Coordinates of C-alpha atoms in Angstrom, one line a residue:
Chain V
M1 CA 6.4 -15.3 -22.2
S2 CA 7.9 -17.6 -23.8
A3 CA 4.5 -20.0 -24.3
N4 CA 2.9 -16.8 -25.9
A5 CA 5.2 -16.0 -28.7
V6 CA 4.9 -16.8 -32.0
P7 CA 7.7 -17.3 -34.7
L8 CA 7.3 -13.3 -36.9
D9 CA 8.4 -13.3 -40.0
S10 CA 9.8 -9.4 -40.0
A11 CA 9.4 -9.7 -44.0
A12 CA 5.2 -9.7 -43.8
P13 CA 3.5 -7.2 -42.6
L14 CA 2.1 -7.3 -39.6
E15 CA -1.3 -9.0 -39.4
P16 CA -4.2 -7.3 -37.0
P17 CA -4.8 -9.4 -33.6
V18 CA -8.0 -11.7 -34.2
P19 CA -8.9 -13.7 -31.6
T20 CA -8.4 -17.9 -32.3
K21 CA -12.3 -18.5 -32.3
K22 CA -14.5 -17.1 -34.2
P23 CA -16.2 -14.9 -31.6
V24 CA -19.9 -15.1 -30.8
K25 CA -21.2 -11.9 -31.2
T26 CA -24.9 -11.4 -29.0
T27 CA -27.1 -8.9 -31.1
G28 CA -30.8 -7.8 -29.6
L29 CA -28.9 -5.4 -26.7
H30 CA -31.3 -2.2 -27.3
I31 CA -34.9 -1.5 -27.3
G32 CA -35.2 1.2 -30.1
A33 CA -33.1 3.0 -32.5
A34 CA -29.1 2.4 -32.0
E35 CA -29.1 6.1 -31.0
P36 CA -27.1 7.4 -28.0
G37 CA -28.8 6.4 -24.4
C38 CA -30.8 4.5 -25.8
A39 CA -32.6 1.9 -23.9
K40 CA -31.0 -2.1 -23.3
V41 CA -33.6 -5.3 -22.5
D42 CA -31.8 -5.7 -19.4
P43 CA -28.9 -3.6 -18.6
I44 CA -26.7 -4.0 -15.5
L45 CA -25.3 -0.2 -15.9
V46 CA -27.5 2.7 -16.0
V47 CA -25.9 6.1 -16.0
D48 CA -27.8 9.4 -15.6
N49 CA -26.6 12.9 -15.8
V50 CA -23.2 12.2 -14.1
R51 CA -21.3 15.5 -14.9
R52 CA -17.9 16.1 -14.0
T53 CA -15.7 19.5 -14.5
F54 CA -12.0 20.5 -13.9
G55 CA -12.2 24.2 -13.2
G56 CA -13.8 25.4 -16.6
L57 CA -13.3 22.0 -18.7
T58 CA -17.0 19.9 -18.6
A59 CA -14.4 16.3 -18.5
V60 CA -17.9 14.2 -18.9
D61 CA -21.5 15.2 -19.5
V62 CA -23.5 12.2 -20.0
A63 CA -27.5 12.5 -20.1
H64 CA -27.8 8.8 -20.1
V65 CA -26.9 5.5 -21.2
E66 CA -26.6 1.7 -20.3
V67 CA -24.8 -0.8 -20.5
P68 CA -26.4 -4.1 -21.2
R69 CA -25.7 -7.2 -19.3
G70 CA -23.9 -10.6 -20.3
A71 CA -22.5 -8.2 -23.2
I72 CA -18.6 -6.8 -24.3
T73 CA -19.5 -2.9 -25.0
A74 CA -16.8 -1.4 -25.3
L75 CA -16.2 2.8 -24.6
I76 CA -14.1 4.3 -27.6
G77 CA -13.8 7.8 -28.8
P78 CA -10.7 10.3 -29.5
N79 CA -8.0 11.2 -26.8
G80 CA -10.3 13.7 -24.1
A81 CA -13.3 12.4 -24.9
G82 CA -13.5 11.7 -21.1
K83 CA -13.4 8.2 -21.1
T84 CA -11.2 7.4 -18.3
T85 CA -12.8 10.1 -16.2
L86 CA -16.3 8.0 -16.6
F87 CA -14.1 5.1 -15.5
N88 CA -13.3 7.1 -12.8
L89 CA -16.7 8.4 -12.0
L90 CA -18.1 5.3 -12.0
T91 CA -16.1 2.6 -10.0
G92 CA -16.3 5.3 -7.2
F93 CA -12.3 6.6 -7.4
D94 CA -14.1 9.9 -8.3
K95 CA -17.3 12.2 -7.5
P96 CA -18.8 13.6 -10.6
D97 CA -20.3 17.2 -9.4
D98 CA -23.7 15.9 -9.6
G99 CA -25.9 13.1 -11.1
K100 CA -26.6 9.4 -10.0
W101 CA -26.1 5.7 -11.5
T102 CA -26.9 2.0 -10.4
F103 CA -25.2 -1.0 -11.1
D104 CA -27.5 -4.4 -10.7
G105 CA -30.2 -1.6 -9.6
R106 CA -28.6 -0.6 -6.7
S107 CA -27.9 3.5 -6.8
L108 CA -23.8 3.9 -6.5
A109 CA -23.0 7.7 -6.3
G110 CA -21.3 8.3 -3.1
V111 CA -20.5 4.8 -2.9
P112 CA -16.6 4.4 -1.8
A113 CA -14.4 3.0 -4.6
Y114 CA -13.8 -0.3 -2.1
R115 CA -17.5 -0.8 -1.6
V116 CA -18.4 -0.9 -5.9
A117 CA -16.2 -3.5 -5.7
R118 CA -17.2 -6.0 -3.1
M119 CA -20.5 -5.6 -4.7
G120 CA -19.5 -7.0 -8.0
Q121 CA -18.0 -4.3 -10.2
I122 CA -14.1 -4.5 -10.5
R123 CA -11.7 -2.4 -13.1
T124 CA -8.7 -2.2 -14.1
F125 CA -6.3 0.6 -14.9
Q126 CA -5.1 2.2 -17.9
L127 CA -1.1 2.3 -16.0
T128 CA -1.3 -1.4 -14.8
K129 CA -1.2 -1.5 -11.4
A130 CA 0.8 -5.1 -10.9
L131 CA 2.1 -5.2 -7.2
G132 CA 5.2 -5.2 -7.5
L133 CA 7.0 -6.1 -4.8
L134 CA 4.3 -8.9 -3.8
T135 CA 4.7 -12.3 -5.9
V136 CA 2.2 -13.1 -8.3
M137 CA 1.0 -15.4 -6.0
D138 CA 0.0 -13.3 -3.7
N139 CA -1.4 -10.4 -6.3
M140 CA -3.7 -13.3 -6.6
L141 CA -4.6 -13.9 -3.2
L142 CA -5.4 -10.3 -2.4
G143 CA -8.4 -10.6 -5.2
A144 CA -10.5 -12.8 -3.3
K145 CA -13.6 -11.2 -1.4
G146 CA -14.5 -11.3 1.8
Q147 CA -11.4 -12.8 3.8
T148 CA -11.2 -13.7 7.0
G149 CA -8.0 -13.4 8.0
E150 CA -7.7 -10.1 6.4
N151 CA -9.4 -8.3 9.6
M152 CA -6.4 -7.8 12.2
F153 CA -7.8 -9.5 15.2
R154 CA -8.4 -12.7 13.3
A155 CA -5.3 -12.3 11.3
L156 CA -3.4 -13.6 14.4
M157 CA -5.7 -17.2 15.0
P158 CA -4.0 -18.7 11.4
F159 CA -6.8 -21.7 11.9
L160 CA -9.8 -19.3 11.9
W161 CA -8.3 -18.6 7.8
R162 CA -5.8 -21.6 6.8
N163 CA -8.7 -23.8 4.7
E164 CA -10.4 -20.3 3.3
E165 CA -6.3 -19.4 2.1
E166 CA -6.0 -23.1 0.6
E167 CA -8.5 -22.4 -1.4
N168 CA -8.2 -19.0 -2.5
R169 CA -4.7 -20.5 -3.5
A170 CA -6.2 -23.3 -5.6
K171 CA -8.7 -20.9 -7.5
A172 CA -5.5 -18.8 -8.0
L173 CA -3.2 -21.4 -9.5
D174 CA -6.6 -22.5 -11.9
L175 CA -6.9 -18.8 -12.8
L176 CA -3.0 -18.6 -13.1
T177 CA -3.2 -21.8 -15.1
R178 CA -5.1 -20.1 -17.5
F179 CA -3.4 -17.1 -18.3
K180 CA -0.6 -19.1 -18.6
L181 CA 1.4 -17.3 -15.4
D182 CA 1.0 -20.8 -13.2
T183 CA 4.8 -20.7 -13.7
K184 CA 5.8 -17.7 -12.1
K185 CA 3.6 -17.8 -9.3
D186 CA 6.5 -17.0 -7.1
D187 CA 8.3 -14.0 -8.6
Y188 CA 7.9 -10.9 -7.5
A189 CA 5.1 -9.4 -9.9
A190 CA 7.5 -6.2 -11.0
S191 CA 9.7 -8.7 -13.0
L192 CA 7.2 -9.7 -15.1
S193 CA 6.5 -7.9 -18.5
G194 CA 4.6 -5.2 -19.5
G195 CA 1.2 -7.7 -21.3
Q196 CA 2.4 -10.2 -18.2
R197 CA 1.2 -7.7 -15.8
K198 CA -1.8 -6.8 -18.0
L199 CA -3.1 -10.7 -17.7
L200 CA -2.5 -10.7 -14.0
E201 CA -4.4 -7.7 -13.4
M202 CA -7.0 -9.2 -15.2
A203 CA -6.6 -12.9 -13.4
R204 CA -6.6 -11.3 -10.4
A205 CA -9.7 -8.7 -11.2
L206 CA -11.5 -12.3 -11.5
M207 CA -10.3 -13.5 -8.3
S208 CA -13.5 -11.8 -6.9
D209 CA -15.8 -13.5 -9.5
P210 CA -16.8 -9.9 -10.8
T211 CA -20.5 -9.5 -12.8
L212 CA -19.3 -6.5 -14.2
V213 CA -15.5 -5.8 -15.6
M214 CA -14.3 -2.6 -16.8
L215 CA -11.5 -2.9 -18.3
D216 CA -9.3 0.3 -18.9
E217 CA -7.2 0.1 -22.4
P218 CA -6.4 -3.6 -22.0
M219 CA -4.5 -3.9 -24.9
A220 CA -2.4 -0.5 -24.5
G221 CA 1.8 -2.0 -24.4
V222 CA 0.7 -4.8 -25.1
N223 CA 2.4 -7.3 -28.0
P224 CA 0.7 -8.3 -30.4
A225 CA 1.4 -11.6 -29.7
L226 CA 0.3 -11.2 -26.2
T227 CA -3.1 -9.7 -27.5
Q228 CA -4.8 -12.7 -28.6
S229 CA -4.3 -14.3 -25.8
L230 CA -5.8 -11.1 -24.4
L231 CA -8.5 -10.6 -27.2
D232 CA -9.3 -14.8 -25.9
H233 CA -9.4 -14.3 -22.3
I234 CA -12.2 -11.3 -22.9
L235 CA -13.8 -13.6 -25.0
N236 CA -14.5 -16.0 -22.0
L237 CA -15.4 -13.7 -19.7
K238 CA -18.8 -13.2 -21.4
A239 CA -18.5 -17.2 -21.9
Q240 CA -18.7 -17.1 -18.4
G241 CA -21.3 -15.0 -17.8
M242 CA -20.0 -11.5 -17.1
S243 CA -20.6 -8.4 -19.0
V244 CA -17.8 -6.5 -20.0
L245 CA -16.6 -2.8 -20.2
F246 CA -13.7 -1.5 -22.1
V247 CA -12.0 1.3 -22.8
E248 CA -10.0 0.4 -26.4
H249 CA -8.1 2.7 -29.2
D250 CA -7.7 0.4 -31.3
M251 CA -10.5 -0.1 -33.5
H252 CA -9.8 -3.5 -35.0
M253 CA -10.0 -5.2 -31.4
V254 CA -13.2 -3.4 -31.0
R255 CA -14.9 -4.6 -34.1
H256 CA -13.5 -7.9 -33.6
I257 CA -15.1 -8.4 -30.1
A258 CA -17.1 -5.7 -29.0
D259 CA -21.2 -6.5 -29.6
W260 CA -22.0 -3.3 -29.0
V261 CA -19.9 0.3 -28.7
I262 CA -20.6 4.0 -26.8
V263 CA -18.7 6.4 -28.7
M264 CA -17.6 9.4 -26.6
A265 CA -16.4 12.9 -27.9
E266 CA -15.9 16.0 -25.5
G267 CA -17.4 14.5 -22.7
K268 CA -20.3 13.7 -24.2
V269 CA -22.2 10.0 -25.5
V270 CA -22.4 11.0 -29.4
A271 CA -23.1 7.2 -30.8
E272 CA -24.0 4.3 -29.7
G273 CA -24.5 0.9 -31.9
D274 CA -23.2 -2.3 -33.4
P275 CA -19.5 -2.1 -33.9
H276 CA -20.2 -2.1 -37.6
E277 CA -22.8 0.0 -37.9
V278 CA -21.5 2.7 -35.3
M279 CA -18.5 3.6 -37.4
Q280 CA -20.8 4.6 -40.6
N281 CA -22.1 7.5 -38.3
P282 CA -21.8 10.5 -39.4
A283 CA -21.5 11.8 -35.4
V284 CA -18.3 9.3 -35.1
I285 CA -16.8 10.0 -38.1
D286 CA -16.9 13.7 -36.9
A287 CA -15.7 13.4 -33.7
Y288 CA -12.7 11.4 -35.3
L289 CA -12.0 13.7 -37.9
G290 CA -13.3 17.0 -37.0
S291 CA -16.9 18.2 -39.2
H292 CA -14.9 19.8 -41.5
H293 CA -12.9 16.3 -42.5
D294 CA -14.4 16.7 -46.3
E295 CA -13.7 20.2 -47.7
D296 CA -9.8 19.7 -49.4
I297 CA -7.5 21.4 -47.3
G298 CA -4.6 20.4 -49.9
E299 CA -2.7 17.5 -49.6
D300 CA -0.7 16.8 -46.0
P301 CA 0.0 13.6 -45.1
A302 CA 1.6 15.0 -42.2
A303 CA -1.9 16.4 -40.3
E304 CA -3.0 12.6 -41.1
T305 CA -2.8 11.1 -37.1
E306 CA -3.2 8.3 -35.9
H307 CA -7.3 8.6 -35.7
V308 CA -7.4 10.0 -39.3
S309 CA -5.3 6.8 -40.1
A310 CA -7.1 4.3 -38.2
I311 CA -11.0 5.1 -39.4
K312 CA -9.4 5.7 -42.4
E313 CA -8.6 1.8 -42.2
L314 CA -11.8 0.9 -41.0
L315 CA -13.9 2.4 -43.7
D316 CA -12.0 0.9 -45.8
D317 CA -12.3 -2.9 -44.1
E318 CA -16.2 -2.3 -44.8
R319 CA -15.9 -1.7 -48.4
Chain H
M1 CA 44.0 1.9 28.2
D2 CA 41.3 -0.4 29.5
W3 CA 39.6 -2.1 26.8
G4 CA 38.0 -4.5 29.1
A5 CA 36.4 -2.1 30.5
I6 CA 35.5 -0.3 27.2
F7 CA 33.6 -3.6 25.8
G8 CA 32.4 -4.9 28.7
N9 CA 30.4 -1.4 28.4
A10 CA 29.6 -2.0 25.3
A11 CA 28.3 -5.7 26.2
V12 CA 25.8 -4.0 28.4
E13 CA 24.0 -2.2 26.0
L14 CA 23.0 -5.6 24.1
I15 CA 20.6 -6.6 26.9
S16 CA 20.1 -3.0 28.3
P17 CA 16.4 -2.3 28.5
T18 CA 16.8 1.0 26.5
T19 CA 18.2 -1.2 24.0
A20 CA 14.8 -3.2 23.9
A21 CA 12.6 -0.2 24.2
Y22 CA 14.1 1.1 21.1
A23 CA 14.4 -2.6 19.4
L24 CA 10.0 -2.1 20.2
A25 CA 9.5 1.3 18.9
A26 CA 11.3 0.5 16.0
L27 CA 9.1 -2.3 15.6
G28 CA 6.5 -0.3 15.8
L29 CA 7.8 1.9 13.1
A30 CA 8.4 -1.3 10.7
V31 CA 4.5 -1.8 11.2
H32 CA 4.6 2.0 9.9
F33 CA 7.3 2.5 7.0
G34 CA 8.5 -0.9 6.4
Y35 CA 5.3 -2.6 6.0
T36 CA 2.2 -0.2 5.1
G37 CA 4.5 2.5 3.4
L38 CA 3.0 5.1 6.2
L39 CA 5.7 7.9 6.5
N40 CA 5.5 8.5 10.8
F41 CA 8.3 10.9 11.5
G42 CA 6.6 11.3 15.1
Q43 CA 7.6 8.1 17.1
A44 CA 8.9 10.2 20.0
G45 CA 5.3 11.5 20.2
F46 CA 3.8 8.0 20.7
M47 CA 6.4 7.0 23.5
A48 CA 6.4 10.2 25.1
L49 CA 3.0 9.7 25.7
G50 CA 3.7 5.5 27.3
A51 CA 6.3 6.7 29.2
Y52 CA 3.9 10.6 30.6
G53 CA 1.1 8.1 30.7
Y54 CA 2.5 5.5 32.6
A55 CA 4.1 7.6 35.2
I56 CA 1.2 10.0 35.6
S57 CA -1.3 7.3 36.0
I58 CA 0.9 6.3 39.1
L59 CA 1.9 9.8 40.3
T60 CA -1.3 11.4 40.1
F61 CA -4.0 9.3 39.8
G62 CA -2.1 6.2 42.2
F63 CA -3.3 3.7 39.2
P64 CA -1.8 0.1 39.4
V65 CA 0.3 -1.3 37.0
W66 CA -1.8 -2.7 34.6
G67 CA -3.9 0.8 35.0
A68 CA -1.3 2.5 33.9
F69 CA -0.7 0.6 31.5
L70 CA -3.7 0.8 29.7
V71 CA -3.9 5.0 30.2
G72 CA -0.6 4.7 27.8
V73 CA -2.2 2.3 25.0
G74 CA -4.7 3.9 25.2
A75 CA -3.8 7.5 24.7
S76 CA -1.7 6.6 22.0
V77 CA -4.8 4.9 20.2
V78 CA -6.7 8.6 20.5
F79 CA -3.4 10.3 19.3
A80 CA -3.3 7.8 16.5
L81 CA -7.0 9.0 15.5
I82 CA -6.1 12.1 16.0
L83 CA -3.4 12.2 13.6
G84 CA -4.8 10.1 11.0
I85 CA -8.4 10.7 10.6
P86 CA -7.4 13.7 8.9
T87 CA -4.3 12.9 7.1
L88 CA -4.2 8.9 5.9
R89 CA -7.1 10.0 3.3
L90 CA -3.8 12.0 1.6
R91 CA -1.0 11.5 0.2
A92 CA 2.3 9.8 2.3
D93 CA 4.0 13.1 3.1
Y94 CA 0.8 14.6 4.5
L95 CA 1.2 12.6 7.5
A96 CA 4.8 12.8 7.6
I97 CA 4.0 16.6 8.4
V98 CA 1.8 16.3 10.3
T99 CA 3.1 13.5 12.8
I100 CA 6.6 15.0 13.1
A101 CA 4.7 18.4 14.4
A102 CA 2.4 16.2 16.8
A103 CA 4.7 14.6 18.0
E104 CA 6.4 18.3 19.0
I105 CA 3.4 19.7 20.1
V106 CA 3.0 16.6 22.9
R107 CA 6.9 17.1 23.3
L108 CA 6.2 21.1 24.6
L109 CA 2.4 20.0 25.9
F110 CA 4.7 18.2 28.6
T111 CA 7.4 20.5 29.0
T112 CA 5.0 23.8 29.7
N113 CA 5.1 25.1 32.9
T114 CA 1.2 25.9 32.9
F115 CA 0.5 21.9 34.2
A116 CA 3.7 22.0 36.1
S117 CA 2.3 19.9 38.9
V118 CA 1.0 17.3 36.9
T119 CA 3.7 17.2 34.6
G120 CA 6.8 18.4 36.2
S121 CA 7.6 20.6 33.4
A122 CA 11.1 20.6 32.5
N123 CA 12.4 18.5 35.0
G124 CA 10.2 15.7 34.4
L125 CA 8.8 12.8 36.8
S126 CA 10.2 10.7 39.0
G127 CA 9.8 7.9 42.0
Y128 CA 7.3 5.6 40.0
K129 CA 9.0 2.8 39.9
N130 CA 8.5 0.9 43.1
E131 CA 4.8 -0.1 42.1
F132 CA 6.2 -2.2 39.2
A133 CA 9.9 -2.8 41.6
A134 CA 6.5 -4.7 44.0
L135 CA 5.9 -7.1 40.7
N136 CA 9.5 -8.8 41.3
P137 CA 9.2 -11.9 42.0
L138 CA 13.4 -12.6 42.4
A139 CA 15.1 -12.2 45.4
D140 CA 17.3 -9.6 46.6
G141 CA 20.7 -10.5 44.9
T142 CA 23.0 -10.8 42.0
Y143 CA 22.2 -12.4 38.7
G144 CA 23.6 -12.9 35.9
F145 CA 27.1 -13.0 34.3
G146 CA 30.0 -11.0 33.3
P147 CA 29.0 -7.3 32.4
F148 CA 25.1 -8.9 32.2
T149 CA 25.1 -9.2 36.3
N150 CA 22.8 -7.2 37.7
N151 CA 20.7 -6.8 40.6
A152 CA 17.3 -8.5 41.1
Y153 CA 15.4 -5.3 40.0
D154 CA 17.4 -4.4 37.0
T155 CA 17.2 -8.1 35.9
W156 CA 13.4 -8.1 36.2
L157 CA 13.2 -5.6 34.5
R158 CA 14.9 -6.9 31.6
I159 CA 13.1 -9.8 31.7
V160 CA 10.2 -7.8 31.2
A161 CA 11.6 -5.5 28.8
W162 CA 12.6 -8.6 26.4
S163 CA 9.7 -10.6 27.2
I164 CA 7.5 -7.7 25.8
V165 CA 9.7 -7.2 22.6
I166 CA 9.8 -11.0 21.6
I167 CA 6.1 -11.1 22.2
A168 CA 5.4 -7.8 20.0
A169 CA 7.9 -9.7 16.9
L170 CA 5.9 -13.3 17.2
L171 CA 2.9 -11.0 17.0
V172 CA 4.6 -8.6 14.2
W173 CA 5.7 -11.9 11.9
Q174 CA 2.3 -14.1 12.3
I175 CA 0.1 -10.7 11.5
M176 CA 2.5 -9.6 8.4
R177 CA 2.4 -13.6 6.6
S178 CA -2.0 -13.6 7.6
P179 CA -4.6 -11.7 4.7
W180 CA -4.4 -9.3 6.9
G181 CA -0.3 -8.6 6.1
R182 CA -1.2 -9.0 2.3
V183 CA -3.5 -6.3 2.5
I184 CA -1.2 -3.7 4.6
K185 CA 1.9 -4.4 2.0
G186 CA -0.2 -4.2 -1.3
I187 CA -1.0 -1.0 0.3
R188 CA 2.7 0.0 0.7
E189 CA 3.0 -0.6 -3.4
D190 CA 0.0 0.7 -4.7
E191 CA -3.2 1.6 -2.6
D192 CA -5.4 2.3 -5.7
A193 CA -5.4 -1.3 -7.1
V194 CA -5.6 -1.9 -3.3
R195 CA -8.5 0.0 -2.7
A196 CA -9.8 -1.8 -7.0
L197 CA -9.6 -5.2 -5.8
G198 CA -12.4 -4.3 -2.7
K199 CA -10.6 -3.3 0.5
N200 CA -11.1 -0.6 2.5
V201 CA -8.0 0.8 2.6
Y202 CA -8.4 3.6 5.4
A203 CA -9.6 1.4 7.4
Y204 CA -6.3 -0.7 7.2
K205 CA -4.2 2.6 7.2
M206 CA -5.9 3.3 10.6
Q207 CA -5.3 0.0 11.8
S208 CA -1.7 0.0 10.9
L209 CA -0.6 2.9 12.8
I210 CA -2.5 2.5 15.9
F211 CA -0.7 -1.3 16.1
G212 CA 2.8 0.9 15.0
G213 CA 2.1 3.2 17.8
V214 CA 0.6 1.2 20.6
L215 CA 4.3 -0.9 20.4
G216 CA 5.9 3.0 20.4
T217 CA 3.5 3.4 23.2
I218 CA 4.6 0.2 25.2
A219 CA 8.7 1.1 24.1
G220 CA 8.4 4.5 25.7
M221 CA 7.1 2.8 29.0
I222 CA 10.3 0.7 28.9
F223 CA 12.5 3.4 28.1
A224 CA 10.8 5.5 30.8
L225 CA 11.8 2.4 33.7
P226 CA 15.1 2.2 34.3
R227 CA 15.1 6.4 34.1
A228 CA 13.1 9.7 34.7
V229 CA 10.6 10.6 32.3
V230 CA 12.0 14.0 30.6
P231 CA 10.8 15.9 28.2
S232 CA 14.1 16.8 26.4
N233 CA 14.7 13.0 25.3
Y234 CA 10.9 12.7 23.5
Q235 CA 12.9 15.4 20.8
T236 CA 12.6 15.0 17.5
T237 CA 16.2 13.3 17.4
L238 CA 14.4 10.1 19.2
T239 CA 12.4 9.9 15.9
F240 CA 15.3 9.7 13.6
F241 CA 17.7 7.3 15.8
I242 CA 14.5 5.0 15.8
Y243 CA 14.6 5.7 11.6
A244 CA 18.2 4.9 12.0
I245 CA 18.0 1.2 13.8
L246 CA 14.8 0.1 11.1
L247 CA 17.3 0.6 7.9
L248 CA 20.2 -0.5 9.9
G249 CA 18.5 -4.1 10.1
G250 CA 15.7 -3.6 7.5
A251 CA 13.0 -1.5 7.0
A252 CA 10.4 -4.4 6.7
T253 CA 11.6 -7.3 9.0
V254 CA 11.4 -8.3 12.1
L255 CA 14.3 -9.2 13.6
G256 CA 15.7 -6.2 11.6
P257 CA 14.9 -3.2 14.0
I258 CA 16.2 -5.6 17.3
I259 CA 19.4 -6.4 16.1
G260 CA 19.5 -3.1 14.5
S261 CA 18.8 -1.7 18.1
M262 CA 21.3 -4.0 19.4
I263 CA 23.9 -3.3 17.2
F264 CA 23.2 0.7 17.6
W265 CA 23.5 0.2 21.1
V266 CA 26.5 -1.5 21.6
L267 CA 28.4 0.8 18.2
L268 CA 27.1 4.0 20.2
S269 CA 29.1 2.7 23.8
F270 CA 31.9 1.0 22.3
F271 CA 33.1 4.8 20.7
S272 CA 31.8 6.8 23.1
G273 CA 33.7 4.8 26.1
F274 CA 36.7 4.7 23.5
I275 CA 37.0 8.1 22.5
A276 CA 36.6 9.6 26.4
R277 CA 39.6 7.1 27.4
A278 CA 41.4 8.2 24.3
V279 CA 41.1 11.8 25.2
E280 CA 42.4 11.1 29.0
A281 CA 45.0 9.1 27.5
G282 CA 46.3 12.2 25.6
W283 CA 45.4 10.6 22.1
L284 CA 43.2 13.4 20.4
P285 CA 45.4 16.4 22.0
F286 CA 42.9 18.7 20.0
M287 CA 39.5 17.7 21.8
T288 CA 37.6 18.1 25.6
G289 CA 35.7 15.5 27.0
I290 CA 32.3 16.8 25.8
Q291 CA 33.8 17.3 22.4
G292 CA 34.3 13.1 22.5
G293 CA 30.9 12.7 23.4
Q294 CA 30.0 14.2 20.1
L295 CA 32.3 12.2 17.9
S296 CA 30.9 8.8 19.5
F297 CA 27.5 9.9 17.4
I298 CA 29.7 11.2 14.1
L299 CA 30.7 8.0 14.3
V300 CA 28.0 6.0 14.6
G301 CA 26.6 8.2 12.1
A302 CA 29.5 7.3 9.5
A303 CA 28.9 4.0 10.7
I304 CA 25.0 3.5 9.8
M305 CA 26.2 5.5 6.1
A306 CA 28.2 3.0 5.4
I307 CA 25.5 0.1 6.1
V308 CA 22.9 2.4 4.5
I309 CA 25.3 2.7 1.4
F310 CA 26.6 -0.1 1.3
R311 CA 23.7 -2.6 2.1
P312 CA 20.7 -0.4 1.3
Q313 CA 18.4 -3.2 2.0
G314 CA 20.1 -3.4 6.2
I315 CA 21.3 -6.2 7.2
F316 CA 17.9 -9.1 7.4
G317 CA 15.9 -7.3 4.2
N318 CA 15.8 -9.0 0.9
K319 CA 18.0 -8.1 -1.6
K320 CA 15.6 -9.1 -4.1
E321 CA 12.7 -6.5 -3.2
L322 CA 15.4 -4.0 -3.8
A323 CA 16.1 -4.8 -7.4
F324 CA 12.8 -3.4 -8.5
V325 CA 13.0 -0.2 -6.5
R326 CA 13.9 2.2 -8.8

C-alpha cells in the first residue's frame, strides 16, 4: 500500500485520476457510421439478439453489438442498464432466454463459464472475489491454465507437476512484482485492502494469458492513489496485445483510457462511438438524464443525481 | 474407587479399531467440509454402506476380503454420485438436507424386514470375521503391553486399521498440498471465482464427495470388524459424533481428525468408567447406572463445547485463518 500512496494535500481539491503516461488511443475500429450495432474491422466478440428477462423485466435485449480486438472498450450506462447482466451472460455465469454470441469466431451459447474462461475470455467481478483464506501466491497459481497437478490422480504424484508448478510460481512472482504485490505473496488474500484485492484479481486473471479481459467495475471502491496504477495496468493489457472490455461508472476514466464506448440503457445498446463523441450523442444524454432534461422544472439541487453531475462535468470538460 | 481400571480402560480406546474407524470417517469429513466446504451430514450412510457392503458380500455371496472391500467402495462411489448429481450444482445447504435424508434412507433400507434374508433386518449381521482373521500372519498368543495387550486377532485388526488411517492421512496430506487441493480450497472460499478461472467446479466437488465418502466407507468396514453390523449403529448421531471429532481436532487439518478421535474416545471411556464406579460407590445417590451412562455423553458434550468456544479453530487448526472469518 505504502508504495503506491502519494502525499495528498488535504486543502487541494482532488484531481481526477489520470494515467501516468498519455494513453495511445486506437482509432479506426469501426466500419461505417458509429451507430449502435455498427460493424468493427476486427471484432473479437460478436453478440446477436441476446435477451434475458427476469419475470416481466427485460434486463438485457441486445440486437447486435461487436467488441473490437486489441482495443479497450468501455461499457457504460446508468444503473440498471443491464451491463453486469450482459457480462454474466457473455461469460456463461447466466443463461439468456435466447440469442447467440461468438468469441474469436467460436459460438459461446450454452458453453459453461469454466470453458469460456479456458477459451481465453477471463472476467473479474464487481464485488471482488479474492479467495481470502488462500495466500496471495496460491490465488495467483490458481489462475494458471491446464495444470497437470489439478487432475486428482496426478496430484498424488508430485514429480509429474513439480516443474510446471515452479514455472507457474516464477510467472506469478513476475506478475505480482508488476502489480506491486510481491511483498504480500505469503499473506492471506483476506489481509489485503480493497484496492489491492482488485489488483490481485486482475493479476490472477492474467496468469492464464487471456485474449479478452472483462473487468466489471475495476475502479469501484478503490482509492485515488491506487486508481492511477490500475489505469496503467489496464493500458498495459492493451500494450501486450489483449483486448479489454470493462464496465465503469467513472466517466473520466472512460474518456482517458477507452478507445471505444458502448452505451447501454434499459437493456439495449443505445449508442456507440469514440469516447469524446459518444458523450455528445443525444441518446446518451437522454439515457443518463431522461429525455425531458432540458425542460425547466425549477431549480432543485437535491434532484441533481450522481449521473447528472457526472455528465455536466463531462460536457464542461469538452468545451 | 479403582482408578487403575478407569485409566486403563480409557487408555485402551487410544488405539482401538473403533477410534481408528472414527478417525478415518472424520478424515473423510475433513475432505468434504474442512477443505471443500461441502456440508455432508450423511457420513453415517457412507459408513453403513461400507459395513453392509463388506458383510453382505462375504455372507451372501461368499466373496474374498478384497472383493468385499471393493463392493463396499463401489457402493459408496455410486451413493456419492446419486447424492452429488442433483445437488452439487445448488447451494451448499441443499447438499446438507439431501445427505442427511439419504443416510437415513440407507439405514431404513437395511432395517426393513423386506430384505431380512440378506440384511438381517434390525438384528443386523454377524459371522463375517473369519475371512479377515484367516489373513492374520501373527501366531496365536498375546501381543503388546499394559492396557494395550491383545490377542492375535485384535492385534492384527489394530495393525490393519491404523495402517489404513496412516495411509489415508498421507494421501489427504499429499493431495491437499497439490494443485488439486488448491482448487478444492478455492472452491471452499468462492466457487464463482474458481469457475471464472476456468476450473470445472462441479467435477471437483464430485471428486471430493467421492474421495471423502470412500474414506467414510472404509471407516465403516473397520467399524464393523470388532462387532456385529447393526442398523441402529448408523443413525444420524454417528454423523454428529464425527462432526464433533472433526471440530475438536480442526476442520481443515490432517492430524486433527485422528487426534480428535483419540481424545473423544479416551474422554468418553474415562467419563463413563468414572461415573459408573462413582454411582456404584454411592457418590451420586440421585442417579442409577443407566443414567450415569447418559451423563458421560453430557460431560463429553460439555468438554467439546468448551474446546469449540475457547479454541474455535480446533486443536490443529490455524488461528490465523479464523481471524478473517466473519
